[in-house]
CSV table of C-alpha atoms and ligand atoms in Angstrom, one decimal:
chain,number,residue,atom,x,y,z
A,1,MET,CA,18.4,-2.5,-5.3
A,2,LYS,CA,14.9,-3.7,-6.4
A,3,THR,CA,12.5,-6.1,-4.8
A,4,VAL,CA,9.5,-7.3,-6.7
A,5,GLU,CA,7.2,-9.8,-4.5
A,6,ILE,CA,4.6,-11.5,-6.9
A,7,PHE,CA,1.6,-12.5,-5.9
A,8,GLU,CA,0.3,-15.5,-7.9
A,9,GLY,CA,-1.6,-18.7,-8.0
A,10,PRO,CA,-4.3,-19.5,-4.8
A,11,ARG,CA,-2.2,-16.5,-3.1
A,12,ALA,CA,-3.6,-14.4,-6.1
A,13,GLN,CA,-6.9,-16.2,-6.2
A,14,THR,CA,-7.6,-15.5,-2.6
A,15,TYR,CA,-6.3,-12.3,-1.8
A,16,ASP,CA,-9.5,-10.3,-1.6
A,17,GLN,CA,-10.8,-12.7,0.9
A,18,SER,CA,-7.5,-13.5,3.3
A,19,ILE,CA,-6.4,-9.8,3.2
A,20,ARG,CA,-9.5,-9.3,5.4
A,21,ILE,CA,-8.6,-12.4,7.7
A,22,TRP,CA,-5.1,-10.9,8.2
A,23,CYS,CA,-5.5,-7.3,8.3
A,24,PRO,CA,-9.0,-6.7,10.2
A,25,GLU,CA,-9.5,-3.4,9.7
A,26,TYR,CA,-8.5,-3.6,5.9
A,27,ASP,CA,-12.1,-2.3,4.9
A,28,SER,CA,-12.0,0.5,7.1
A,29,ILE,CA,-8.0,1.3,5.6
A,30,GLN,CA,-9.5,1.3,2.6
A,31,GLY,CA,-12.6,3.6,3.5
A,32,LEU,CA,-10.5,5.9,5.0
A,33,LEU,CA,-8.2,7.1,1.5
A,34,PRO,CA,-10.8,8.6,-0.1
A,35,SER,CA,-11.3,10.9,1.8
A,36,LEU,CA,-7.9,11.8,3.6
A,37,LEU,CA,-6.9,12.5,-0.5
A,38,GLY,CA,-9.6,14.3,-0.6
A,39,TYR,CA,-9.0,16.8,1.9
A,40,HIS,CA,-5.4,17.8,0.6
A,41,LEU,CA,-6.3,17.5,-3.2
A,42,GLY,CA,-9.9,18.9,-3.3
A,43,THR,CA,-12.6,17.3,-5.5
A,44,SER,CA,-13.3,19.5,-8.3
A,45,GLU,CA,-10.3,19.8,-10.3
A,46,THR,CA,-8.5,17.0,-12.0
A,47,LYS,CA,-5.6,15.1,-10.2
A,48,ASN,CA,-3.4,12.4,-11.2
A,49,VAL,CA,-3.4,9.5,-8.4
A,50,LEU,CA,-0.8,6.7,-8.9
A,51,VAL,CA,-1.4,3.7,-6.6
A,52,VAL,CA,1.9,1.4,-6.6
A,53,GLY,CA,1.2,-2.2,-6.0
A,54,SER,CA,-2.5,-2.0,-7.2
A,55,GLY,CA,-3.2,-5.3,-6.7
A,56,THR,CA,-6.8,-6.7,-6.9
A,57,GLY,CA,-8.2,-2.9,-7.5
A,58,ALA,CA,-9.4,-2.1,-3.6
A,59,GLU,CA,-8.1,1.5,-3.6
A,60,MET,CA,-8.8,2.2,-7.5
A,61,VAL,CA,-12.3,1.6,-7.4
A,62,ASN,CA,-12.6,3.1,-3.7
A,63,LEU,CA,-11.0,6.2,-5.6
A,64,LEU,CA,-13.2,5.9,-8.7
A,65,GLN,CA,-16.3,5.7,-6.2
A,66,PHE,CA,-15.3,8.8,-4.7
A,67,THR,CA,-14.7,11.2,-6.7
A,68,GLN,CA,-14.7,11.4,-11.3
A,69,ALA,CA,-12.1,14.1,-10.8
A,70,TRP,CA,-9.4,12.2,-10.2
A,71,LYS,CA,-7.3,10.0,-13.1
A,72,ILE,CA,-6.1,6.9,-11.6
A,73,THR,CA,-3.2,5.0,-12.6
A,74,GLY,CA,-2.6,1.4,-10.7
A,75,VAL,CA,0.8,-0.5,-11.4
A,76,ASP,CA,1.3,-3.6,-10.3
A,77,PRO,CA,3.9,-6.4,-11.6
A,78,SER,CA,1.6,-9.3,-10.8
A,79,PRO,CA,-0.5,-10.1,-14.1
A,80,GLU,CA,-2.8,-12.1,-11.8
A,81,MET,CA,-3.9,-9.5,-9.3
A,82,VAL,CA,-3.7,-7.0,-12.4
A,83,ALA,CA,-6.6,-8.9,-14.1
A,84,GLN,CA,-8.6,-9.2,-10.9
A,85,ALA,CA,-8.2,-5.5,-10.9
A,86,SER,CA,-9.1,-5.2,-14.4
A,87,GLU,CA,-12.7,-7.2,-14.2
A,88,LYS,CA,-13.6,-4.8,-11.3
A,89,LEU,CA,-12.5,-1.7,-13.3
A,90,LYS,CA,-14.8,-2.5,-16.2
A,91,SER,CA,-17.8,-0.2,-15.0
A,92,PHE,CA,-15.3,3.0,-14.8
A,93,PRO,CA,-15.0,5.3,-17.9
A,94,GLU,CA,-11.4,4.3,-19.6
A,95,ASN,CA,-10.4,7.8,-19.6
A,96,GLN,CA,-10.5,7.4,-15.2
A,97,CYS,CA,-8.5,4.8,-15.0
A,98,LYS,CA,-5.3,2.8,-16.3
A,99,LEU,CA,-3.7,-0.9,-14.8
A,100,ILE,CA,0.0,-1.1,-15.7
A,101,THR,CA,1.5,-4.4,-15.2
A,102,GLY,CA,5.0,-3.9,-14.2
A,103,THR,CA,6.6,-1.8,-11.0
A,104,VAL,CA,7.0,2.1,-10.8
A,105,ASP,CA,10.4,1.8,-12.4
A,106,ASP,CA,8.4,1.2,-15.6
A,107,LEU,CA,6.7,4.2,-15.6
A,108,PRO,CA,8.2,7.7,-17.6
A,109,LEU,CA,10.6,9.4,-15.5
A,110,GLU,CA,8.0,12.4,-15.5
A,111,GLU,CA,7.1,14.5,-12.8
A,112,ASN,CA,3.4,13.4,-13.5
A,113,TRP,CA,1.4,12.9,-10.2
A,114,ASP,CA,-0.1,14.6,-7.8
A,115,ALA,CA,-0.1,11.5,-5.3
A,116,ALA,CA,0.7,8.3,-5.1
A,117,LEU,CA,-0.4,5.3,-2.7
A,118,SER,CA,1.1,2.8,-1.7
A,119,ILE,CA,-0.9,0.2,0.0
A,120,LEU,CA,0.6,-3.1,2.1
A,121,VAL,CA,3.7,-3.6,-0.4
A,122,PHE,CA,7.2,-1.9,1.5
A,123,HIS,CA,6.8,-4.5,4.2
A,124,PHE,CA,7.5,-7.0,1.5
A,125,LEU,CA,10.7,-5.0,0.8
A,126,PRO,CA,13.9,-5.5,2.9
A,127,ASP,CA,15.7,-2.5,4.0
A,128,ASP,CA,18.6,-3.2,2.3
A,129,GLY,CA,18.2,-0.7,-0.2
A,130,SER,CA,14.5,-2.2,-1.6
A,131,LYS,CA,12.5,-0.1,0.2
A,132,LEU,CA,14.5,3.1,-0.5
A,133,HIS,CA,14.5,2.2,-3.9
A,134,LEU,CA,11.0,1.8,-4.4
A,135,LEU,CA,10.3,5.6,-2.0
A,136,LYS,CA,13.0,7.3,-4.6
A,137,SER,CA,11.5,5.9,-7.8
A,138,ILE,CA,7.7,6.8,-6.4
A,139,ALA,CA,9.3,10.7,-5.9
A,140,GLN,CA,11.1,11.0,-9.1
A,141,ARG,CA,7.8,11.0,-10.7
A,142,LEU,CA,6.0,13.1,-8.0
A,143,LYS,CA,5.6,16.5,-8.5
A,144,LYS,CA,6.6,18.9,-6.2
A,145,GLY,CA,4.5,18.9,-3.1
A,146,ALA,CA,2.9,15.7,-4.3
A,147,LEU,CA,1.5,13.3,-1.6
A,148,LEU,CA,2.6,9.8,-0.5
A,149,VAL,CA,0.2,7.5,1.2
A,150,PHE,CA,1.1,4.4,2.2
A,151,VAL,CA,-0.3,1.7,5.0
A,152,ASP,CA,2.0,-1.1,6.2
A,153,ILE,CA,2.9,-3.6,8.6
A,154,PHE,CA,5.6,-1.7,10.8
A,155,GLY,CA,7.1,-2.2,14.3
A,156,ALA,CA,10.2,-3.6,15.7
A,157,GLY,CA,11.0,-5.2,19.0
A,158,GLU,CA,9.2,-5.9,22.1
A,159,SER,CA,6.4,-3.5,20.3
A,160,PHE,CA,6.4,-5.5,17.3
A,161,ILE,CA,5.8,-8.8,19.2
A,162,TYR,CA,3.2,-7.2,21.3
A,163,ASN,CA,0.9,-6.1,18.9
A,164,LEU,CA,1.5,-9.4,16.6
A,165,SER,CA,0.4,-11.2,20.0
A,166,LEU,CA,-2.9,-9.0,20.0
A,167,LEU,CA,-4.0,-10.0,16.3
A,168,LYS,CA,-3.1,-13.3,17.2
A,169,ALA,CA,-5.7,-13.5,20.2
A,170,LEU,CA,-8.2,-11.4,17.5
A,171,LEU,CA,-8.1,-14.0,15.1
A,172,LEU,CA,-8.3,-17.2,17.7
A,173,SER,CA,-11.3,-15.0,19.1
A,174,LYS,CA,-13.0,-14.7,16.1
A,175,GLY,CA,-12.7,-18.7,15.8
A,176,PHE,CA,-10.1,-18.7,13.1
A,177,GLU,CA,-8.0,-22.6,13.2
A,178,SER,CA,-5.3,-22.5,15.2
A,179,GLN,CA,-3.3,-23.8,13.1
A,180,LEU,CA,-4.1,-21.4,10.4
A,181,VAL,CA,-3.5,-18.1,12.7
A,182,GLU,CA,-0.2,-19.7,13.8
A,183,GLY,CA,1.1,-20.5,10.6
A,184,GLY,CA,0.2,-17.1,9.4
A,185,ILE,CA,1.7,-15.2,12.1
A,186,GLU,CA,4.7,-17.3,11.8
A,187,HIS,CA,4.6,-16.2,8.3
A,188,ILE,CA,4.5,-12.7,9.2
A,189,LYS,CA,7.7,-12.8,11.6
A,190,LYS,CA,9.8,-14.8,9.0
A,191,SER,CA,9.1,-13.4,5.6
A,192,LEU,CA,8.0,-9.8,5.7
A,193,PHE,CA,10.2,-6.6,6.7
A,194,PRO,CA,8.6,-4.6,9.0
A,195,ILE,CA,10.8,-1.5,10.4
A,196,SER,CA,10.5,1.0,13.5
A,197,GLN,CA,8.7,4.4,12.8
A,198,GLU,CA,11.9,6.0,13.3
A,199,ARG,CA,13.6,3.6,10.5
A,200,LEU,CA,10.8,4.7,8.3
A,201,ALA,CA,11.2,8.3,9.2
A,202,GLU,CA,14.8,8.3,8.1
A,203,LEU,CA,13.9,6.4,4.8
A,204,ILE,CA,10.9,8.9,3.7
A,205,LYS,CA,13.5,11.7,4.4
A,206,GLU,CA,16.4,10.1,2.4
A,207,ALA,CA,14.2,9.7,-0.7
A,208,GLY,CA,12.9,13.6,-0.7
A,209,PHE,CA,9.9,13.3,1.3
A,210,GLY,CA,8.7,15.5,4.6
A,211,LYS,CA,6.2,16.4,6.5
A,212,LEU,CA,5.4,13.0,7.9
A,213,HIS,CA,2.3,12.2,9.6
A,214,ILE,CA,0.7,8.9,10.7
A,215,PHE,CA,-2.7,8.8,10.1
A,216,MET,CA,-3.8,5.4,11.5
A,217,GLN,CA,-2.4,3.1,13.4
A,218,SER,CA,-4.0,-0.4,14.1
A,219,LEU,CA,-1.9,-3.5,15.8
A,220,ILE,CA,0.6,-4.2,13.1
A,221,PHE,CA,-0.6,-1.5,10.8
A,222,GLY,CA,0.4,1.7,10.3
A,223,GLY,CA,-1.1,4.4,7.9
A,224,TRP,CA,1.3,7.7,7.0
A,225,ILE,CA,1.3,10.6,4.9
A,226,ALA,CA,3.9,12.4,3.4
A,227,THR,CA,5.1,15.5,0.8
A,228,LYS,CA,7.3,15.7,-2.1
A,229,LEU,CA,9.5,18.5,-0.9
A,230,ASP,CA,11.5,19.7,-4.1
B,1,SAM,C1,-0.4,-7.4,-0.3
B,1,SAM,S1,-0.8,-6.8,-1.7
B,1,SAM,C2,-1.6,-4.6,-1.7
B,1,SAM,C3,-2.8,-4.6,-2.7
B,1,SAM,C4,-3.5,-3.6,-2.6
B,1,SAM,N1,-2.6,-2.6,-2.7
B,1,SAM,C5,-4.5,-3.8,-1.5
B,1,SAM,O1,-4.3,-3.0,-0.7
B,1,SAM,O2,-5.0,-4.6,-1.6
B,1,SAM,C6,0.6,-6.8,-2.5
B,1,SAM,C7,1.0,-6.3,-4.3
B,1,SAM,O3,2.0,-5.3,-4.0
B,1,SAM,C8,2.8,-5.9,-5.4
B,1,SAM,N2,3.9,-5.5,-5.5
B,1,SAM,C9,4.8,-6.3,-5.1
B,1,SAM,N3,6.2,-6.1,-4.9
B,1,SAM,C10,6.0,-4.7,-5.8
B,1,SAM,C11,7.1,-3.5,-6.1
B,1,SAM,N4,8.3,-3.5,-6.2
B,1,SAM,N5,6.4,-2.0,-7.0
B,1,SAM,C12,4.9,-2.4,-6.6
B,1,SAM,N6,4.0,-3.7,-6.4
B,1,SAM,C13,4.6,-4.6,-6.0
B,1,SAM,C14,2.2,-7.4,-5.6
B,1,SAM,O4,2.2,-8.0,-6.6
B,1,SAM,C15,0.8,-7.0,-5.2
B,1,SAM,O5,-0.2,-7.1,-5.8
């Protein structure tokens, strides 16, 4: 099953500000990604990196600033998010970066990519086959041994509720209005689809990835890296 969560209107226009409220470690996470990829891919040879759900372009800009060796392609179904990313990418050479409005399914079925990033995308997809569909669709387009790096809201049961309460406490302590904070926390509870780390490991394995490692966790956010096996 395929699910697409289109960011449009005010949600797209205010994304760069609101994500930094709701994901307090957003800039640290984004800042970690280039060196994480660099550790595995090196920075001297040409590598093809796919950014799934590239949004307003944060990870693309960070990767392009890190090394000129990689060719970065972003894919996102939201025209408004793609337009914002396109604006940020203007100063980079055209042969180093490309944006596609669409989903991974729209990309050619060729094993082209040395790495794929999916940052803050999977939690929008229900675990009704939609998460697995996207993981498989990415796997089909990666080279053997290629990397998948993903960051998502995750967790289940009491530990998820505990970490969500900590996020709420942090936002209130920063002085954000309680109505805004309550509304956002309810949105996370009711409209997103976090899963436990165990379920996540099952899906990753089923999609054809192995060597799964968690490289960060902060409140409800976690980051993993896995390798395409065959
Ligand atoms: C929370 S934003 C994350 C953007 C960016 N990765 C970042 O970290 O700032 C989620 C993005 O995923 C895109 N998206 C939603 N469903 C998708 C899907 N099925 N495949 C790829 N991207 C999707 C949305 O359009 C949106 O731009």
